[in-house]
Coordinates of C-alpha atoms and ligand atoms in Angstrom, one line a residue:
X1 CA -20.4 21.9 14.8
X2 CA -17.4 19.9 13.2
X3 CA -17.7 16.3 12.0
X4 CA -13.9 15.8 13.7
X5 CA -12.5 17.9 15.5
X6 CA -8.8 18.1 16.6
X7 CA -7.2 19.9 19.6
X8 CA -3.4 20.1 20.2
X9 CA -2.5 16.5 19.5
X10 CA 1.0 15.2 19.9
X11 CA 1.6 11.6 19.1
X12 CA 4.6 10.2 20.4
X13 CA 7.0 7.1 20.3
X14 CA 8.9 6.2 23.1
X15 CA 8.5 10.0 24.2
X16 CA 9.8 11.4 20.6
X17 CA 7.0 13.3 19.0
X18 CA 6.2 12.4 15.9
X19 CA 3.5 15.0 15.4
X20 CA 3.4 17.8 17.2
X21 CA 0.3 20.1 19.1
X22 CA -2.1 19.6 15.5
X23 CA -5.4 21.4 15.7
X24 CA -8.0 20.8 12.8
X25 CA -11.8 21.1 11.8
X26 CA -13.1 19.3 9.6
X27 CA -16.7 20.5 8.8
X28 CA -19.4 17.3 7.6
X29 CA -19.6 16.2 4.7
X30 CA -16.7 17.8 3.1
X31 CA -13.0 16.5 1.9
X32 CA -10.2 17.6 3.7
X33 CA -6.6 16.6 2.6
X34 CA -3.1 16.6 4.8
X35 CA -0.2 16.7 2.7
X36 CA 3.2 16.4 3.8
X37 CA 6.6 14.7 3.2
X38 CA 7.4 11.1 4.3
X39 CA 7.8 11.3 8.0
X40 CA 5.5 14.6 9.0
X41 CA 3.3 12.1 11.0
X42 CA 0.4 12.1 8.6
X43 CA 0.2 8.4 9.2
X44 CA 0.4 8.6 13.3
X45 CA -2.3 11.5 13.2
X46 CA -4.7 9.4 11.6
X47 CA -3.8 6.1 13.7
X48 CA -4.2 8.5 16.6
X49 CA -7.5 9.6 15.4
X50 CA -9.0 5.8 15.3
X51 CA -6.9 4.8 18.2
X52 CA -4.9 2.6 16.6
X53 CA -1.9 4.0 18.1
X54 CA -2.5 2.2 21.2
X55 CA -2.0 -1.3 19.3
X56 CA 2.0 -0.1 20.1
X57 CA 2.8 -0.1 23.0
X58 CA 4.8 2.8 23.1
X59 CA 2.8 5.5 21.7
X60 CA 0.9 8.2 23.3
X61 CA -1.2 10.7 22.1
X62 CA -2.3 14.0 23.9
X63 CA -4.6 16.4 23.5
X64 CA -8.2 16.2 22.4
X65 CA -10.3 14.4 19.5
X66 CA -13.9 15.4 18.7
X67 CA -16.4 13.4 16.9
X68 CA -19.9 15.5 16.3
X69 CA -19.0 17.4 19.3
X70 CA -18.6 13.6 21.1
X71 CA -15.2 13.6 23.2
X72 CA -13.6 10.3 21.6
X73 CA -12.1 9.4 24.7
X74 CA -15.6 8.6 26.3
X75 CA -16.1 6.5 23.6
X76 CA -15.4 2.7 23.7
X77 CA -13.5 1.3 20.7
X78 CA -16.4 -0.3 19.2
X79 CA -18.1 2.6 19.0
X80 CA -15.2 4.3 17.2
X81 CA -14.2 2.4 15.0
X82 CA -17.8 2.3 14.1
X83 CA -18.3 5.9 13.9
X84 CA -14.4 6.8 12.2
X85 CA -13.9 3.9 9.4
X86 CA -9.9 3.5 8.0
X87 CA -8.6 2.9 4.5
X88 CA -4.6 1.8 4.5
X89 CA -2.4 2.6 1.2
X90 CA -2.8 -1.1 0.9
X91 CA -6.0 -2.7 -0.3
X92 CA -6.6 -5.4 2.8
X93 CA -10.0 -7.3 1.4
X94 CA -10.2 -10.2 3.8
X95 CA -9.6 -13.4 1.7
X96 CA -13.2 -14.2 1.3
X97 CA -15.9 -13.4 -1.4
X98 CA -16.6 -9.9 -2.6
X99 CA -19.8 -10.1 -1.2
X100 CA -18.8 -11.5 2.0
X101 CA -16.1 -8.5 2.6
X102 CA -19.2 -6.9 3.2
X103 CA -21.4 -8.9 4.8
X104 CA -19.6 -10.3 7.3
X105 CA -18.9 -7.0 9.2
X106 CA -22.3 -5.9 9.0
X107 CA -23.1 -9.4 10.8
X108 CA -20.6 -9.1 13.4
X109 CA -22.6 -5.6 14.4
X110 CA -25.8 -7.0 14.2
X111 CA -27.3 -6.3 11.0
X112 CA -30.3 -8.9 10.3
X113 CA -29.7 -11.4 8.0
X114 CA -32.4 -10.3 5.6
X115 CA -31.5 -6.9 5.6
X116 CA -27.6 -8.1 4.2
X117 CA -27.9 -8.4 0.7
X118 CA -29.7 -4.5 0.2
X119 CA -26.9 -3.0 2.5
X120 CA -24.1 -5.2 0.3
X121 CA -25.7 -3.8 -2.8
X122 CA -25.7 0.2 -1.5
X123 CA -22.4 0.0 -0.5
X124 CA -21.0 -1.3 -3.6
X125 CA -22.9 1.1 -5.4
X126 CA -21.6 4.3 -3.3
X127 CA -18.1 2.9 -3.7
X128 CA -18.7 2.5 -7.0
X129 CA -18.0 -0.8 -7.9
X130 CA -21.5 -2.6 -8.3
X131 CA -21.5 -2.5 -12.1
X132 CA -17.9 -4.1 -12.0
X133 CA -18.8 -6.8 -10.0
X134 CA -22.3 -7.5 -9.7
X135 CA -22.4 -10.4 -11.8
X136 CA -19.6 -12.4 -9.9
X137 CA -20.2 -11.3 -5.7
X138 CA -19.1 -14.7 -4.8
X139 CA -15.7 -14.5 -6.2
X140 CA -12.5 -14.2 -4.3
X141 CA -12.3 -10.7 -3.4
X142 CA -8.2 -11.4 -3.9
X143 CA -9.3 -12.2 -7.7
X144 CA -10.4 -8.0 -8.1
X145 CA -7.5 -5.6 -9.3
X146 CA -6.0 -3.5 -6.4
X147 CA -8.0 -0.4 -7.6
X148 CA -11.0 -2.7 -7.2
X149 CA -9.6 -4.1 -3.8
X150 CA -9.5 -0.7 -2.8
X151 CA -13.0 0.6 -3.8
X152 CA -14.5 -2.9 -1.8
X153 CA -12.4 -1.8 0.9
X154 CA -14.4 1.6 0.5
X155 CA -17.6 -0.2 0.7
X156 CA -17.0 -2.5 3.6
X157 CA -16.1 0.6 5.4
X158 CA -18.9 2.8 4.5
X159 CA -21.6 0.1 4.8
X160 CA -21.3 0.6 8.6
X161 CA -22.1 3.9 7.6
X162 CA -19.6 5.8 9.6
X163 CA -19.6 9.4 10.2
X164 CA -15.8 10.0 9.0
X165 CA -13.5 8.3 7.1
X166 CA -10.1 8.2 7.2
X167 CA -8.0 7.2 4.2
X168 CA -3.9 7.1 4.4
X169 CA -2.6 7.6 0.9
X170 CA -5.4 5.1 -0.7
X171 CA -3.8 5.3 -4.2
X172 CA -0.2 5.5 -3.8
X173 CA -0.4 1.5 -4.9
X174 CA -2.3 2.1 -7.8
X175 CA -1.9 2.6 -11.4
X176 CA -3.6 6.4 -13.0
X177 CA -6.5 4.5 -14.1
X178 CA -7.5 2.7 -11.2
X179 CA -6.7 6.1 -9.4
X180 CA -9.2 7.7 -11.1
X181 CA -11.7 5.0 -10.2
X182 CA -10.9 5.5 -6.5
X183 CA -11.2 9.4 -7.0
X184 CA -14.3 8.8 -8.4
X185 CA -15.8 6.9 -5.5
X186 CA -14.6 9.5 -2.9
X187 CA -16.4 11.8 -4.9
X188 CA -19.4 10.3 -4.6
X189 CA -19.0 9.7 -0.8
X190 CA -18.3 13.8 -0.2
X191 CA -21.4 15.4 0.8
X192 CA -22.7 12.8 3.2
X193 CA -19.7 11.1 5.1
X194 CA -16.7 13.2 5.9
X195 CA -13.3 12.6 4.4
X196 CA -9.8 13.0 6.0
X197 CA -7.7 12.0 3.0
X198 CA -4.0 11.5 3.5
X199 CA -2.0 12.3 0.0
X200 CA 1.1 12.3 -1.7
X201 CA -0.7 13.5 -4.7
X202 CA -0.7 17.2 -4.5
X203 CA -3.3 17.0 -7.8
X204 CA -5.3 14.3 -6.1
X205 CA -5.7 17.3 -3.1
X206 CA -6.4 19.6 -5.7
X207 CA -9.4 17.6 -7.5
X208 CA -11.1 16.1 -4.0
X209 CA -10.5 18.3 -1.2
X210 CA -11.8 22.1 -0.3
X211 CA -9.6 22.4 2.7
X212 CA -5.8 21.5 3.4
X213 CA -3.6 20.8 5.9
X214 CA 0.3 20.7 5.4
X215 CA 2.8 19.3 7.7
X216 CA 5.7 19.6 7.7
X217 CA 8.6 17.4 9.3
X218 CA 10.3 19.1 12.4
X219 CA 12.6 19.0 15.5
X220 CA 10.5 17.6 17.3
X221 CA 8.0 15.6 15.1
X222 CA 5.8 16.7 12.0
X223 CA 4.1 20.2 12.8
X224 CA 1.6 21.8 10.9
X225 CA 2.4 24.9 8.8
X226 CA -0.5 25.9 7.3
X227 CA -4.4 25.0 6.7
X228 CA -7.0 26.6 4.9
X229 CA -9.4 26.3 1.8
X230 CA -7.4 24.5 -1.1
X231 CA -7.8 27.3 -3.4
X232 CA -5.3 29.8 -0.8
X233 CA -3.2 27.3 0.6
X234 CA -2.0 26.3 -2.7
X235 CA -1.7 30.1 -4.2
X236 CA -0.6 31.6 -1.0
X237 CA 0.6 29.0 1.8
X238 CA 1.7 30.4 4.8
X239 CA 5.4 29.3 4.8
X240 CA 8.3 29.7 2.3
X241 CA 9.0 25.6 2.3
X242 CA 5.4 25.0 1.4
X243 CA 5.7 27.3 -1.6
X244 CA 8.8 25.7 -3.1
X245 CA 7.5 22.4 -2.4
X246 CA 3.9 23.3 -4.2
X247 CA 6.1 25.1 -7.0
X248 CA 8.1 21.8 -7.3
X249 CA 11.3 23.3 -6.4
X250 CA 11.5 20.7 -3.6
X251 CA 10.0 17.3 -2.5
Ligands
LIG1 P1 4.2 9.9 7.5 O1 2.9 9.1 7.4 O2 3.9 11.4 7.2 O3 5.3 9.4 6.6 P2 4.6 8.7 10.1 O4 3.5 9.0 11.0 O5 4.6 7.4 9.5 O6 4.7 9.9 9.0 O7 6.0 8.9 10.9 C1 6.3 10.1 11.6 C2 7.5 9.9 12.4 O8 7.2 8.9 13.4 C3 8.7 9.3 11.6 O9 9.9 9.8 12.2 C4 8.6 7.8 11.9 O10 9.9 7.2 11.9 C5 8.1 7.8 13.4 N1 7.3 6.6 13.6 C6 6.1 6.2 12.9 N2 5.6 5.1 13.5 C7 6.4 4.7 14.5 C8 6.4 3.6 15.4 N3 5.4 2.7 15.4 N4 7.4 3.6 16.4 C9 8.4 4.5 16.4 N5 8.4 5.6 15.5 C10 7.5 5.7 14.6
LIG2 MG1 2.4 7.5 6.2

């Protein structure tokens, strides 16, 4: 059974699709990257997918999501959100101490006190940013670099140990080094929570994901031309525009 598991969704604005009938598996614990231009609906698919969408007012989304076989419409949003975690290209650390980034949503689910500093420390350490900042947890989180935002950001997702997690181009504000950090965090992560990477970086799909999934923009909305292991897509995609794109004739 799939970790996530999408069935025809369309997401529209104001009754203009802006991504079109996508269907997509994405088996656990693997790394699965959408590329596409600006505009395909990359971002809306993954809003969709956490329900976020329905913070505007006029989107809708059809068709089906699947989480572990689990319809997400019969879930509650709590539960979601839970279960699907969300990084932004943005690192958004909530202006309070790089421990308490952590520890605060843990609280607000429930987690006993005494069990808080362990869980802090574990989810640092899969991010992997413990060593970096293990000697300073009660700084300002806003006092880390943004490639250190973003791996905290990793961590207080993950330490509600969700079963997916969603990440919209996570380094497109970072520098190569801090890149690599990231990279080297979602690395670690593969293999026991499921990744649905959003990416610019046609290299960055390369090294992290085994499958990919390209859309492309349309008339109407972002459609998807092709998915498949990573190894064929990029060798043998299944539409002319993807192969000048991957050749770097286009985009
Ligand atoms: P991508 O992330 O691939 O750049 P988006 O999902 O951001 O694509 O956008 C896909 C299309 O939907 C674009 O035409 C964009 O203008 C439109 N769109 C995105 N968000 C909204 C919104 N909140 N309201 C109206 N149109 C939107
Ligand atoms: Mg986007």
């Amino acid at each position: 059974m799939s970790a996530l598991s999408l069935q025809g969704v369309t997401v529209e604005y104001r009754g203009v699709p802006a991504v079109s009938n996508v269907s997509l598996d994405v088996a656990a614990g693997t790394v699965t990257a959408i590329v596409g231009p600006s505009g395909s609906g990359k971002s809306s698919l993954l809003l969709a997918i956490n329900r976020l969408h329905a913070l505007d007012g006029h989107a809708r989304v059809r068709g089906r999501v699947y989480l572990g076989g689990d319809d997400a419409a019969g879930l509650d949003d709590y539960t979601l959100r839970r279960r699907v975690g969300l990084i932004f290209q943005r690192p958004t650390p909530f202006p309070l101490s790089i421990a308490e980034n952590i520890a605060f949503p843990l609280r607000a689910h429930g987690v006993h006190r005494a069990e808080i500093p362990a869980r802090v420390e574990a989810a640092l350490q899969r991010a992997a940013l413990w060593v970096e900042v293990k000697d300073r947890l009660s700084a300002p989180a806003r006092s880390l670099s943004g490639g250190q935002q973003q791996r905290l950001c990793i961590a207080r997702a993950i330490a509600l140990d969700p079963e997916v997690l969603l990440l919209d181009e996570p380094c497109a504000s970072l520098d190569p080094l801090s890149t690599a950090r990231v990279e080297d965090a979602l690395v670690a992560l593969s293999g026991t929570t499921t990744l649905l990477l959003v990416t610019h970086n046609l290299g960055q799909a390369r090294r992290l994901a085994s499958q990919v999934a390209c859309l492309w923009p349309g008339e109407p909305g972002g459609t998807l031309l092709d998915v498949g292991p990573v190894a064929r897509v990029f060798t043998q995609p299944a539409a002319p525009v993807l192969e000048a794109w991957f050749a770097g004739r286009t985009g």
